[in-house]
Amino acid sequence: MSKGKTSGNKGFYDGDKKERDARIPVYYKCGLMNNTIQDVLRQRPGWEEARDDGEWDFNWCDVGWLRENFDHSYMEEHVRINHFRNHYELTRKNLMVKNLKRYRKSIEREEGRMEASKCDFFPCTYTLPSEYHLFVEEYKRIPGSTWIMKPVAKSQGKGIFLFRKLKDIMDWKKDGTRSEDQKDAAQVESYVAQRYIENPYLINGRKFDLRVYVLVTSYIPLKAWLYRDGFARFSNTRFSLSSIDDKYMHLTNVAVQKTAPDYDPEKGCKWQVQQLRRFLTAKHGREKIESIFKDIDNIFVRSLQSVQKIIINDKHCFELYGYDILLDENLKPWLIEVNASPSLTASSKEDYEMKCRLLEDTLNVVDMEGRLNGKEKRVGGYDLMWNDGPVYREDLNLETYGSTFFTANTHLGCMNDRENHLHKQRLQRQFQSRKKI
């Protein structure tokens, strides 16, 4: 099955600007209907939606399409698609933890315990039913503690529950040692049992987590961008460990919170990450909060490195990950999960505008139009975080400062003056001129 333009569109990136412009339009397909991404694609100058049976240059697909079609598709040089073939190595909850554990062991073996301790950012986790007996050993070590059960491949809070007693998870006691006459019995759905963070950082008595966006354009070499915007998702009910059955108290997923009886869609349950950073800085001081955001940067880089050798790198692919980060009362950040298809549905006007900016800049970085030179450290609201090694800010005098003074090129929660920046790069002007054409 041939995908992408015919041979007349080869060399999409070759030649001068006039030649590239002559190859507009970009034909796109989108598997998500009535969604923010659909709006962004429709409004992008010089882009046109491909016919159902037509060839395309760019495909924003769902993971179901990827699973069914990717291995049977021929893609020309310039074609781009929004998932890596085995993205699930990082985005399925059980595989993420498996890969992080393996990565931590390799770091400890090669560089020692001190370096390996930089990977201690995910809660103690077991896959059930396969690791049920290992889980029970850990459970008995601290009896009465709270654990959280999550289906390995579901999202939006579906199937999640908290527990403190083993009798509540008896269905997952079965393991791979079934007898022959049990082989045909229905398989128990795989879950992860994860030690619940019982001491989350609270604001106004409510629990929250952070949704942050990381764009990976290559795994070999690893090239990753961090978006300046994101948001904190708050629970609708004041936090307490006295009740572990109240999903509105313990689960911050917007899909869960908006079903709460007293949910106010006007107010919503989100803060922009800039608002959260200002709040934390005012309360704890700039130095402390900068250190915490460095720790969050470490989570992004280490988690990507943990799957770098096993992700099937393909020059046609990119991935927009939605990271979920939780702060505990000691301001230690924890990685909760990574999403391959972070929700692009807006919960408010402000949320819609933020996601439009995010998606426009994602397309700017992917650069189907061939306008970038490949040396950019910033494109719109994205900052280049890793490019086969750490990326540092440009405002450093390397002759004056030693490496200990290097500052990472990340600005999560800082001002996102993307329009000014795009204008300086002349990307905004090119958009406007194409709109007129």
GROMACS .gro file of C-alpha atoms in nm:
model
  437
    1MET     CA    1   0.000   0.000   0.000
    2SER     CA    2   0.163   0.323  -0.112
    3LYS     CA    3   0.134   0.622   0.115
    4GLY     CA    4   0.255   0.974   0.060
    5LYS     CA    5   0.295   1.166  -0.261
    6THR     CA    6   0.399   1.005  -0.586
    7SER     CA    7   0.749   1.043  -0.726
    8GLY     CA    8   0.672   1.398  -0.839
    9ASN     CA    9   0.696   1.506  -0.474
   10LYS     CA   10   1.030   1.341  -0.394
   11GLY     CA   11   1.298   1.571  -0.262
   12PHE     CA   12   1.046   1.769  -0.056
   13TYR     CA   13   1.333   1.922   0.143
   14ASP     CA   14   1.567   1.976  -0.151
   15GLY     CA   15   1.620   2.292  -0.352
   16ASP     CA   16   1.568   2.654  -0.263
   17LYS     CA   17   1.272   2.819  -0.092
   18LYS     CA   18   1.083   2.886  -0.415
   19GLU     CA   19   1.104   2.520  -0.508
   20ARG     CA   20   0.977   2.413  -0.165
   21ASP     CA   21   0.691   2.662  -0.178
   22ALA     CA   22   0.590   2.523  -0.516
   23ARG     CA   23   0.530   2.188  -0.349
   24ILE     CA   24   0.264   2.322  -0.117
   25PRO     CA   25  -0.003   2.199  -0.051
   26VAL     CA   26   0.070   1.938   0.214
   27TYR     CA   27  -0.198   1.670   0.206
   28TYR     CA   28  -0.293   1.543   0.549
   29LYS     CA   29  -0.508   1.272   0.705
   30CYS     CA   30  -0.645   1.286   1.058
   31GLY     CA   31  -0.798   0.993   1.247
   32LEU     CA   32  -0.942   1.211   1.525
   33MET     CA   33  -1.270   1.378   1.436
   34ASN     CA   34  -1.421   1.687   1.602
   35ASN     CA   35  -1.096   1.748   1.786
   36THR     CA   36  -0.851   2.034   1.836
   37ILE     CA   37  -0.596   1.872   1.605
   38GLN     CA   38  -0.854   1.862   1.327
   39ASP     CA   39  -0.910   2.239   1.369
   40VAL     CA   40  -0.536   2.312   1.366
   41LEU     CA   41  -0.477   2.105   1.053
   42ARG     CA   42  -0.768   2.266   0.868
   43GLN     CA   43  -0.647   2.617   0.950
   44ARG     CA   44  -0.283   2.558   0.861
   45PRO     CA   45  -0.192   2.763   0.553
   46GLY     CA   46  -0.109   2.552   0.249
   47TRP     CA   47  -0.240   2.228   0.399
   48GLU     CA   48  -0.531   2.034   0.248
   49GLU     CA   49  -0.717   1.728   0.371
   50ALA     CA   50  -0.648   1.420   0.160
   51ARG     CA   51  -0.939   1.235   0.002
   52ASP     CA   52  -1.039   0.909   0.170
   53ASP     CA   53  -0.862   0.706  -0.098
   54GLY     CA   54  -0.603   0.970  -0.180
   55GLU     CA   55  -0.233   0.980  -0.103
   56TRP     CA   56  -0.108   1.190   0.186
   57ASP     CA   57   0.207   1.355   0.318
   58PHE     CA   58   0.115   1.375   0.688
   59ASN     CA   59  -0.099   1.148   0.903
   60TRP     CA   60  -0.218   1.224   1.257
   61CYS     CA   61  -0.353   0.877   1.328
   62ASP     CA   62  -0.478   0.689   1.632
   63VAL     CA   63  -0.282   0.391   1.763
   64GLY     CA   64  -0.542   0.152   1.620
   65TRP     CA   65  -0.469   0.272   1.266
   66LEU     CA   66  -0.097   0.241   1.335
   67ARG     CA   67  -0.133  -0.119   1.455
   68GLU     CA   68  -0.333  -0.223   1.148
   69ASN     CA   69  -0.154  -0.028   0.873
   70PHE     CA   70   0.200   0.075   0.958
   71ASP     CA   71   0.375  -0.251   0.867
   72HIS     CA   72   0.195  -0.263   0.531
   73SER     CA   73   0.260   0.097   0.427
   74TYR     CA   74   0.524   0.230   0.192
   75MET     CA   75   0.621   0.585   0.285
   76GLU     CA   76   0.825   0.821   0.076
   77GLU     CA   77   1.111   1.025   0.217
   78HIS     CA   78   0.909   1.332   0.318
   79VAL     CA   79   0.607   1.156   0.476
   80ARG     CA   80   0.546   1.199   0.852
   81ILE     CA   81   0.327   1.009   1.098
   82ASN     CA   82   0.264   1.089   1.466
   83HIS     CA   83   0.365   0.761   1.636
   84PHE     CA   84   0.665   0.534   1.651
   85ARG     CA   85   0.582   0.174   1.565
   86ASN     CA   86   0.630   0.035   1.919
   87HIS     CA   87   0.552   0.352   2.116
   88TYR     CA   88   0.385   0.130   2.379
   89GLU     CA   89   0.728   0.041   2.527
   90LEU     CA   90   0.703   0.374   2.710
   91THR     CA   91   0.329   0.434   2.718
   92ARG     CA   92   0.192   0.102   2.847
   93LYS     CA   93   0.214   0.120   3.225
   94ASN     CA   94   0.368  -0.225   3.276
   95LEU     CA   95   0.625  -0.188   2.996
   96MET     CA   96   0.726   0.160   3.109
   97VAL     CA   97   0.812   0.029   3.456
   98LYS     CA   98   0.983  -0.283   3.316
   99ASN     CA   99   1.205  -0.068   3.093
  100LEU     CA  100   1.281   0.182   3.370
  101LYS     CA  101   1.378  -0.099   3.610
  102ARG     CA  102   1.608  -0.253   3.350
  103TYR     CA  103   1.761   0.085   3.269
  104ARG     CA  104   1.823   0.159   3.638
  105LYS     CA  105   2.000  -0.177   3.681
  106SER     CA  106   2.224  -0.111   3.382
  107ILE     CA  107   2.313   0.235   3.515
  108GLU     CA  108   2.396   0.088   3.858
  109ARG     CA  109   2.614  -0.179   3.697
  110GLU     CA  110   2.800   0.065   3.473
  111GLU     CA  111   2.810   0.388   3.674
  112GLY     CA  112   2.732   0.297   4.034
  113ARG     CA  113   2.448   0.344   4.283
  114MET     CA  114   2.476   0.720   4.307
  115GLU     CA  115   2.403   0.765   3.937
  116ALA     CA  116   2.133   0.494   3.944
  117SER     CA  117   1.956   0.682   4.226
  118LYS     CA  118   1.870   0.950   3.967
  119CYS     CA  119   1.623   0.695   3.827
  120ASP     CA  120   1.431   0.663   4.156
  121PHE     CA  121   1.136   0.867   4.035
  122PHE     CA  122   0.864   0.604   3.987
  123PRO     CA  123   0.664   0.434   4.263
  124CYS     CA  124   0.718   0.068   4.355
  125THR     CA  125   0.518  -0.120   4.089
  126TYR     CA  126   0.428  -0.481   4.002
  127THR     CA  127   0.244  -0.631   3.705
  128LEU     CA  128  -0.045  -0.858   3.802
  129PRO     CA  129  -0.113  -1.144   3.777
  130SER     CA  130   0.240  -1.233   3.654
  131GLU     CA  131   0.421  -1.074   3.953
  132TYR     CA  132   0.153  -1.140   4.213
  133HIS     CA  133   0.381  -1.334   4.449
  134LEU     CA  134   0.653  -1.067   4.434
  135PHE     CA  135   0.388  -0.806   4.504
  136VAL     CA  136   0.260  -0.997   4.812
  137GLU     CA  137   0.613  -1.006   4.957
  138GLU     CA  138   0.638  -0.628   4.927
  139TYR     CA  139   0.282  -0.577   5.052
  140LYS     CA  140   0.356  -0.774   5.370
  141ARG     CA  141   0.668  -0.566   5.434
  142ILE     CA  142   0.449  -0.260   5.512
  143PRO     CA  143   0.104  -0.400   5.593
  144GLY     CA  144  -0.192  -0.162   5.576
  145SER     CA  145  -0.034   0.075   5.326
  146THR     CA  146  -0.238   0.197   5.031
  147TRP     CA  147  -0.191   0.064   4.678
  148ILE     CA  148  -0.348   0.167   4.349
  149MET     CA  149  -0.454  -0.073   4.074
  150LYS     CA  150  -0.450   0.038   3.709
  151PRO     CA  151  -0.523  -0.153   3.387
  152VAL     CA  152  -0.202  -0.153   3.183
  153ALA     CA  153  -0.357  -0.031   2.858
  154LYS     CA  154  -0.649   0.195   2.952
  155SER     CA  155  -0.662   0.571   2.997
  156GLN     CA  156  -0.880   0.849   3.142
  157GLY     CA  157  -0.900   0.679   3.481
  158LYS     CA  158  -1.092   0.375   3.354
  159GLY     CA  159  -1.070   0.067   3.578
  160ILE     CA  160  -0.855   0.232   3.849
  161PHE     CA  161  -0.918   0.165   4.218
  162LEU     CA  162  -0.733   0.189   4.551
  163PHE     CA  163  -0.701  -0.096   4.800
  164ARG     CA  164  -0.542  -0.191   5.132
  165LYS     CA  165  -0.642  -0.558   5.166
  166LEU     CA  166  -0.528  -0.852   4.956
  167LYS     CA  167  -0.882  -0.988   4.942
  168ASP     CA  168  -0.971  -0.691   4.717
  169ILE     CA  169  -0.746  -0.819   4.438
  170MET     CA  170  -0.809  -1.195   4.458
  171ASP     CA  171  -0.904  -1.198   4.089
  172TRP     CA  172  -0.539  -1.125   4.004
  173LYS     CA  173  -0.399  -1.409   4.215
  174LYS     CA  174  -0.408  -1.638   3.912
  175ASP     CA  175  -0.081  -1.654   3.725
  176GLY     CA  176   0.083  -1.827   3.432
  177THR     CA  177   0.099  -2.162   3.617
  178ARG     CA  178  -0.250  -2.265   3.506
  179SER     CA  179  -0.317  -2.632   3.451
  180GLU     CA  180  -0.412  -2.755   3.103
  181ASP     CA  181  -0.784  -2.762   3.185
  182GLN     CA  182  -0.764  -2.398   3.296
  183LYS     CA  183  -0.597  -2.273   2.978
  184ASP     CA  184  -0.929  -2.198   2.809
  185ALA     CA  185  -1.060  -1.996   3.102
  186ALA     CA  186  -1.091  -1.622   3.044
  187GLN     CA  187  -0.762  -1.443   3.102
  188VAL     CA  188  -0.758  -1.187   3.380
  189GLU     CA  189  -0.683  -0.841   3.242
  190SER     CA  190  -0.329  -0.727   3.322
  191TYR     CA  191  -0.303  -0.455   3.583
  192VAL     CA  192  -0.021  -0.279   3.761
  193ALA     CA  193  -0.028  -0.259   4.140
  194GLN     CA  194   0.156   0.057   4.239
  195ARG     CA  195   0.235   0.190   4.583
  196TYR     CA  196   0.002   0.486   4.625
  197ILE     CA  197   0.170   0.817   4.708
  198GLU     CA  198  -0.005   0.881   5.038
  199ASN     CA  199   0.150   1.223   5.095
  200PRO     CA  200   0.080   1.427   4.779
  201TYR     CA  201   0.152   1.799   4.777
  202LEU     CA  202  -0.183   1.973   4.830
  203ILE     CA  203  -0.308   2.316   4.723
  204ASN     CA  204  -0.621   2.429   4.905
  205GLY     CA  205  -0.644   2.075   5.040
  206ARG     CA  206  -0.668   1.923   4.692
  207LYS     CA  207  -0.446   1.679   4.512
  208PHE     CA  208  -0.313   1.759   4.164
  209ASP     CA  209  -0.076   1.628   3.903
  210LEU     CA  210   0.106   1.790   3.612
  211ARG     CA  211   0.045   1.720   3.243
  212VAL     CA  212   0.356   1.814   3.046
  213TYR     CA  213   0.427   1.771   2.675
  214VAL     CA  214   0.747   1.626   2.529
  215LEU     CA  215   0.798   1.592   2.153
  216VAL     CA  216   1.045   1.330   2.026
  217THR     CA  217   1.147   1.366   1.661
  218SER     CA  218   1.415   1.093   1.667
  219TYR     CA  219   1.539   0.815   1.895
  220ILE     CA  220   1.866   0.750   1.707
  221PRO     CA  221   2.008   0.996   1.786
  222LEU     CA  222   1.767   1.098   2.064
  223LYS     CA  223   1.619   1.440   1.992
  224ALA     CA  224   1.353   1.569   2.231
  225TRP     CA  225   1.171   1.900   2.276
  226LEU     CA  226   0.993   2.028   2.590
  227TYR     CA  227   0.688   2.253   2.561
  228ARG     CA  228   0.670   2.560   2.787
  229ASP     CA  229   0.296   2.526   2.848
  230GLY     CA  230   0.114   2.249   3.032
  231PHE     CA  231  -0.129   2.235   3.319
  232ALA     CA  232  -0.198   2.107   3.668
  233ARG     CA  233  -0.511   1.889   3.700
  234PHE     CA  234  -0.684   1.918   4.036
  235SER     CA  235  -0.919   1.681   4.212
  236ASN     CA  236  -1.264   1.815   4.290
  237THR     CA  237  -1.270   1.694   4.650
  238ARG     CA  238  -1.038   1.772   4.941
  239PHE     CA  239  -0.781   1.499   4.993
  240SER     CA  240  -0.803   1.246   5.277
  241LEU     CA  241  -0.679   0.890   5.326
  242SER     CA  242  -0.984   0.810   5.539
  243SER     CA  243  -1.177   0.725   5.224
  244ILE     CA  244  -1.004   0.536   4.943
  245ASP     CA  245  -1.321   0.476   4.740
  246ASP     CA  246  -1.385   0.837   4.636
  247LYS     CA  247  -1.250   0.866   4.281
  248TYR     CA  248  -1.310   1.243   4.277
  249MET     CA  249  -1.063   1.275   4.564
  250HIS     CA  250  -0.786   1.049   4.437
  251LEU     CA  251  -0.798   1.060   4.055
  252THR     CA  252  -0.709   1.386   3.885
  253ASN     CA  253  -0.807   1.278   3.531
  254VAL     CA  254  -1.033   1.543   3.376
  255ALA     CA  255  -1.250   1.265   3.229
  256VAL     CA  256  -1.323   1.157   3.589
  257GLN     CA  257  -1.350   1.500   3.750
  258LYS     CA  258  -1.601   1.640   3.503
  259THR     CA  259  -1.852   1.371   3.609
  260ALA     CA  260  -1.846   1.495   3.971
  261PRO     CA  261  -2.190   1.618   4.088
  262ASP     CA  262  -2.052   1.961   4.184
  263TYR     CA  263  -1.814   2.004   3.888
  264ASP     CA  264  -1.827   2.358   3.749
  265PRO     CA  265  -1.733   2.360   3.378
  266GLU     CA  266  -1.679   2.738   3.391
  267LYS     CA  267  -1.413   2.707   3.659
  268GLY     CA  268  -1.284   2.366   3.547
  269CYS     CA  269  -1.015   2.186   3.745
  270LYS     CA  270  -0.695   2.311   3.582
  271TRP     CA  271  -0.421   2.563   3.640
  272GLN     CA  272  -0.179   2.661   3.367
  273VAL     CA  273   0.170   2.538   3.458
  274GLN     CA  274   0.290   2.903   3.466
  275GLN     CA  275   0.036   2.973   3.742
  276LEU     CA  276   0.153   2.669   3.938
  277ARG     CA  277   0.519   2.764   3.903
  278ARG     CA  278   0.449   3.118   4.027
  279PHE     CA  279   0.252   2.980   4.325
  280LEU     CA  280   0.528   2.735   4.423
  281THR     CA  281   0.801   2.996   4.377
  282ALA     CA  282   0.618   3.246   4.600
  283LYS     CA  283   0.579   2.981   4.869
  284HIS     CA  284   0.914   2.800   4.855
  285GLY     CA  285   1.158   3.036   4.683
  286ARG     CA  286   1.300   3.048   4.334
  287GLU     CA  287   1.608   2.832   4.399
  288LYS     CA  288   1.405   2.543   4.543
  289ILE     CA  289   1.154   2.543   4.259
  290GLU     CA  290   1.422   2.565   3.989
  291SER     CA  291   1.582   2.258   4.146
  292ILE     CA  292   1.249   2.073   4.135
  293PHE     CA  293   1.196   2.158   3.769
  294LYS     CA  294   1.548   2.026   3.698
  295ASP     CA  295   1.441   1.702   3.865
  296ILE     CA  296   1.139   1.693   3.633
  297ASP     CA  297   1.371   1.745   3.333
  298ASN     CA  298   1.570   1.445   3.458
  299ILE     CA  299   1.251   1.233   3.449
  300PHE     CA  300   1.191   1.319   3.083
  301VAL     CA  301   1.545   1.242   2.970
  302ARG     CA  302   1.594   0.922   3.175
  303SER     CA  303   1.258   0.776   3.075
  304LEU     CA  304   1.332   0.837   2.705
  305GLN     CA  305   1.680   0.688   2.742
  306SER     CA  306   1.526   0.380   2.905
  307VAL     CA  307   1.351   0.292   2.577
  308GLN     CA  308   1.596   0.446   2.331
  309LYS     CA  309   1.751   0.113   2.230
  310ILE     CA  310   1.422  -0.072   2.186
  311ILE     CA  311   1.198   0.185   2.016
  312ILE     CA  312   1.195   0.114   1.642
  313ASN     CA  313   1.339   0.441   1.515
  314ASP     CA  314   1.193   0.551   1.184
  315LYS     CA  315   1.265   0.881   1.012
  316HIS     CA  316   0.897   0.909   0.921
  317CYS     CA  317   0.785   0.907   1.284
  318PHE     CA  318   0.755   1.156   1.567
  319GLU     CA  319   0.574   1.131   1.901
  320LEU     CA  320   0.397   1.387   2.118
  321TYR     CA  321   0.401   1.241   2.470
  322GLY     CA  322   0.183   1.357   2.757
  323TYR     CA  323   0.376   1.308   3.082
  324ASP     CA  324   0.189   1.288   3.414
  325ILE     CA  325   0.402   1.405   3.708
  326LEU     CA  326   0.295   1.412   4.075
  327LEU     CA  327   0.465   1.614   4.350
  328ASP     CA  328   0.468   1.477   4.704
  329GLU     CA  329   0.466   1.693   5.016
  330ASN     CA  330   0.847   1.704   5.008
  331LEU     CA  331   0.826   1.844   4.652
  332LYS     CA  332   0.979   1.528   4.506
  333PRO     CA  333   0.844   1.469   4.152
  334TRP     CA  334   0.716   1.121   4.063
  335LEU     CA  335   0.649   0.984   3.717
  336ILE     CA  336   0.296   0.841   3.715
  337GLU     CA  337   0.261   0.752   3.347
  338VAL     CA  338   0.336   0.858   2.990
  339ASN     CA  339   0.058   0.890   2.732
  340ALA     CA  340   0.106   0.825   2.359
  341SER     CA  341  -0.225   0.992   2.276
  342PRO     CA  342  -0.261   1.274   2.531
  343SER     CA  343  -0.613   1.415   2.525
  344LEU     CA  344  -0.646   1.696   2.273
  345THR     CA  345  -1.009   1.761   2.362
  346ALA     CA  346  -1.043   2.101   2.529
  347SER     CA  347  -1.222   2.145   2.861
  348SER     CA  348  -1.242   2.527   2.838
  349LYS     CA  349  -1.163   2.817   2.602
  350GLU     CA  350  -0.826   2.867   2.769
  351ASP     CA  351  -0.750   2.496   2.739
  352TYR     CA  352  -0.847   2.500   2.369
  353GLU     CA  353  -0.618   2.794   2.297
  354MET     CA  354  -0.327   2.629   2.479
  355LYS     CA  355  -0.373   2.302   2.288
  356CYS     CA  356  -0.397   2.489   1.958
  357ARG     CA  357  -0.063   2.659   2.031
  358LEU     CA  358   0.090   2.324   2.130
  359LEU     CA  359  -0.027   2.153   1.811
  360GLU     CA  360   0.069   2.443   1.582
  361ASP     CA  361   0.419   2.437   1.727
  362THR     CA  362   0.435   2.058   1.699
  363LEU     CA  363   0.373   2.101   1.326
  364ASN     CA  364   0.631   2.381   1.320
  365VAL     CA  365   0.897   2.146   1.464
  366VAL     CA  366   0.799   1.854   1.237
  367ASP     CA  367   0.838   2.111   0.956
  368MET     CA  368   0.667   1.958   0.655
  369GLU     CA  369   0.723   2.289   0.474
  370GLY     CA  370   1.103   2.268   0.505
  371ARG     CA  371   1.151   2.611   0.663
  372LEU     CA  372   1.391   2.519   0.946
  373ASN     CA  373   1.766   2.477   0.912
  374GLY     CA  374   1.794   2.199   1.174
  375LYS     CA  375   2.010   2.401   1.414
  376GLU     CA  376   1.725   2.565   1.608
  377LYS     CA  377   1.723   2.540   1.987
  378ARG     CA  378   1.375   2.685   2.002
  379VAL     CA  379   1.071   2.674   1.775
  380GLY     CA  380   0.766   2.864   1.902
  381GLY     CA  381   0.686   2.729   2.249
  382TYR     CA  382   0.922   2.431   2.218
  383ASP     CA  383   1.274   2.428   2.359
  384LEU     CA  384   1.523   2.166   2.242
  385MET     CA  385   1.597   1.967   2.558
  386TRP     CA  386   1.816   1.685   2.426
  387ASN     CA  387   2.002   1.645   2.098
  388ASP     CA  388   2.222   1.335   2.130
  389GLY     CA  389   2.327   1.497   2.458
  390PRO     CA  390   2.208   1.779   2.685
  391VAL     CA  391   2.129   2.114   2.525
  392TYR     CA  392   2.231   2.430   2.710
  393ARG     CA  393   2.099   2.783   2.691
  394GLU     CA  394   2.278   3.022   2.460
  395ASP     CA  395   2.328   3.305   2.711
  396LEU     CA  396   2.640   3.148   2.863
  397ASN     CA  397   2.998   3.262   2.832
  398LEU     CA  398   3.168   2.924   2.810
  399GLU     CA  399   3.513   3.075   2.864
  400THR     CA  400   3.405   3.228   3.194
  401TYR     CA  401   3.194   2.948   3.337
  402GLY     CA  402   3.281   2.586   3.397
  403SER     CA  403   3.043   2.304   3.313
  404THR     CA  404   2.889   2.321   3.660
  405PHE     CA  405   2.735   2.652   3.556
  406PHE     CA  406   2.569   2.512   3.244
  407THR     CA  407   2.194   2.567   3.245
  408ALA     CA  408   1.961   2.328   3.063
  409ASN     CA  409   1.771   2.473   2.769
  410THR     CA  410   1.431   2.408   2.931
  411HIS     CA  411   1.166   2.663   3.031
  412LEU     CA  412   0.868   2.465   3.159
  413GLY     CA  413   0.625   2.705   3.324
  414CYS     CA  414   0.816   3.013   3.206
  415MET     CA  415   0.671   3.279   2.979
  416ASN     CA  416   0.569   3.143   2.640
  417ASP     CA  417   0.624   3.436   2.405
  418ARG     CA  418   0.595   3.202   2.108
  419GLU     CA  419   0.440   3.450   1.864
  420ASN     CA  420   0.728   3.695   1.908
  421HIS     CA  421   0.974   3.413   1.863
  422LEU     CA  422   0.802   3.277   1.552
  423HIS     CA  423   0.800   3.631   1.412
  424LYS     CA  424   1.176   3.664   1.474
  425GLN     CA  425   1.231   3.334   1.297
  426ARG     CA  426   1.014   3.472   1.016
  427LEU     CA  427   0.793   3.162   1.046
  428GLN     CA  428   0.491   3.373   1.140
  429ARG     CA  429   0.548   3.601   0.844
  430GLN     CA  430   0.565   3.305   0.608
  431PHE     CA  431   0.234   3.181   0.747
  432GLN     CA  432   0.071   3.518   0.693
  433SER     CA  433   0.203   3.555   0.338
  434ARG     CA  434   0.076   3.210   0.249
  435LYS     CA  435  -0.263   3.291   0.394
  436LYS     CA  436  -0.284   3.591   0.160
  437ILE     CA  437  -0.183   3.376  -0.136
   0.00000   0.00000   0.00000
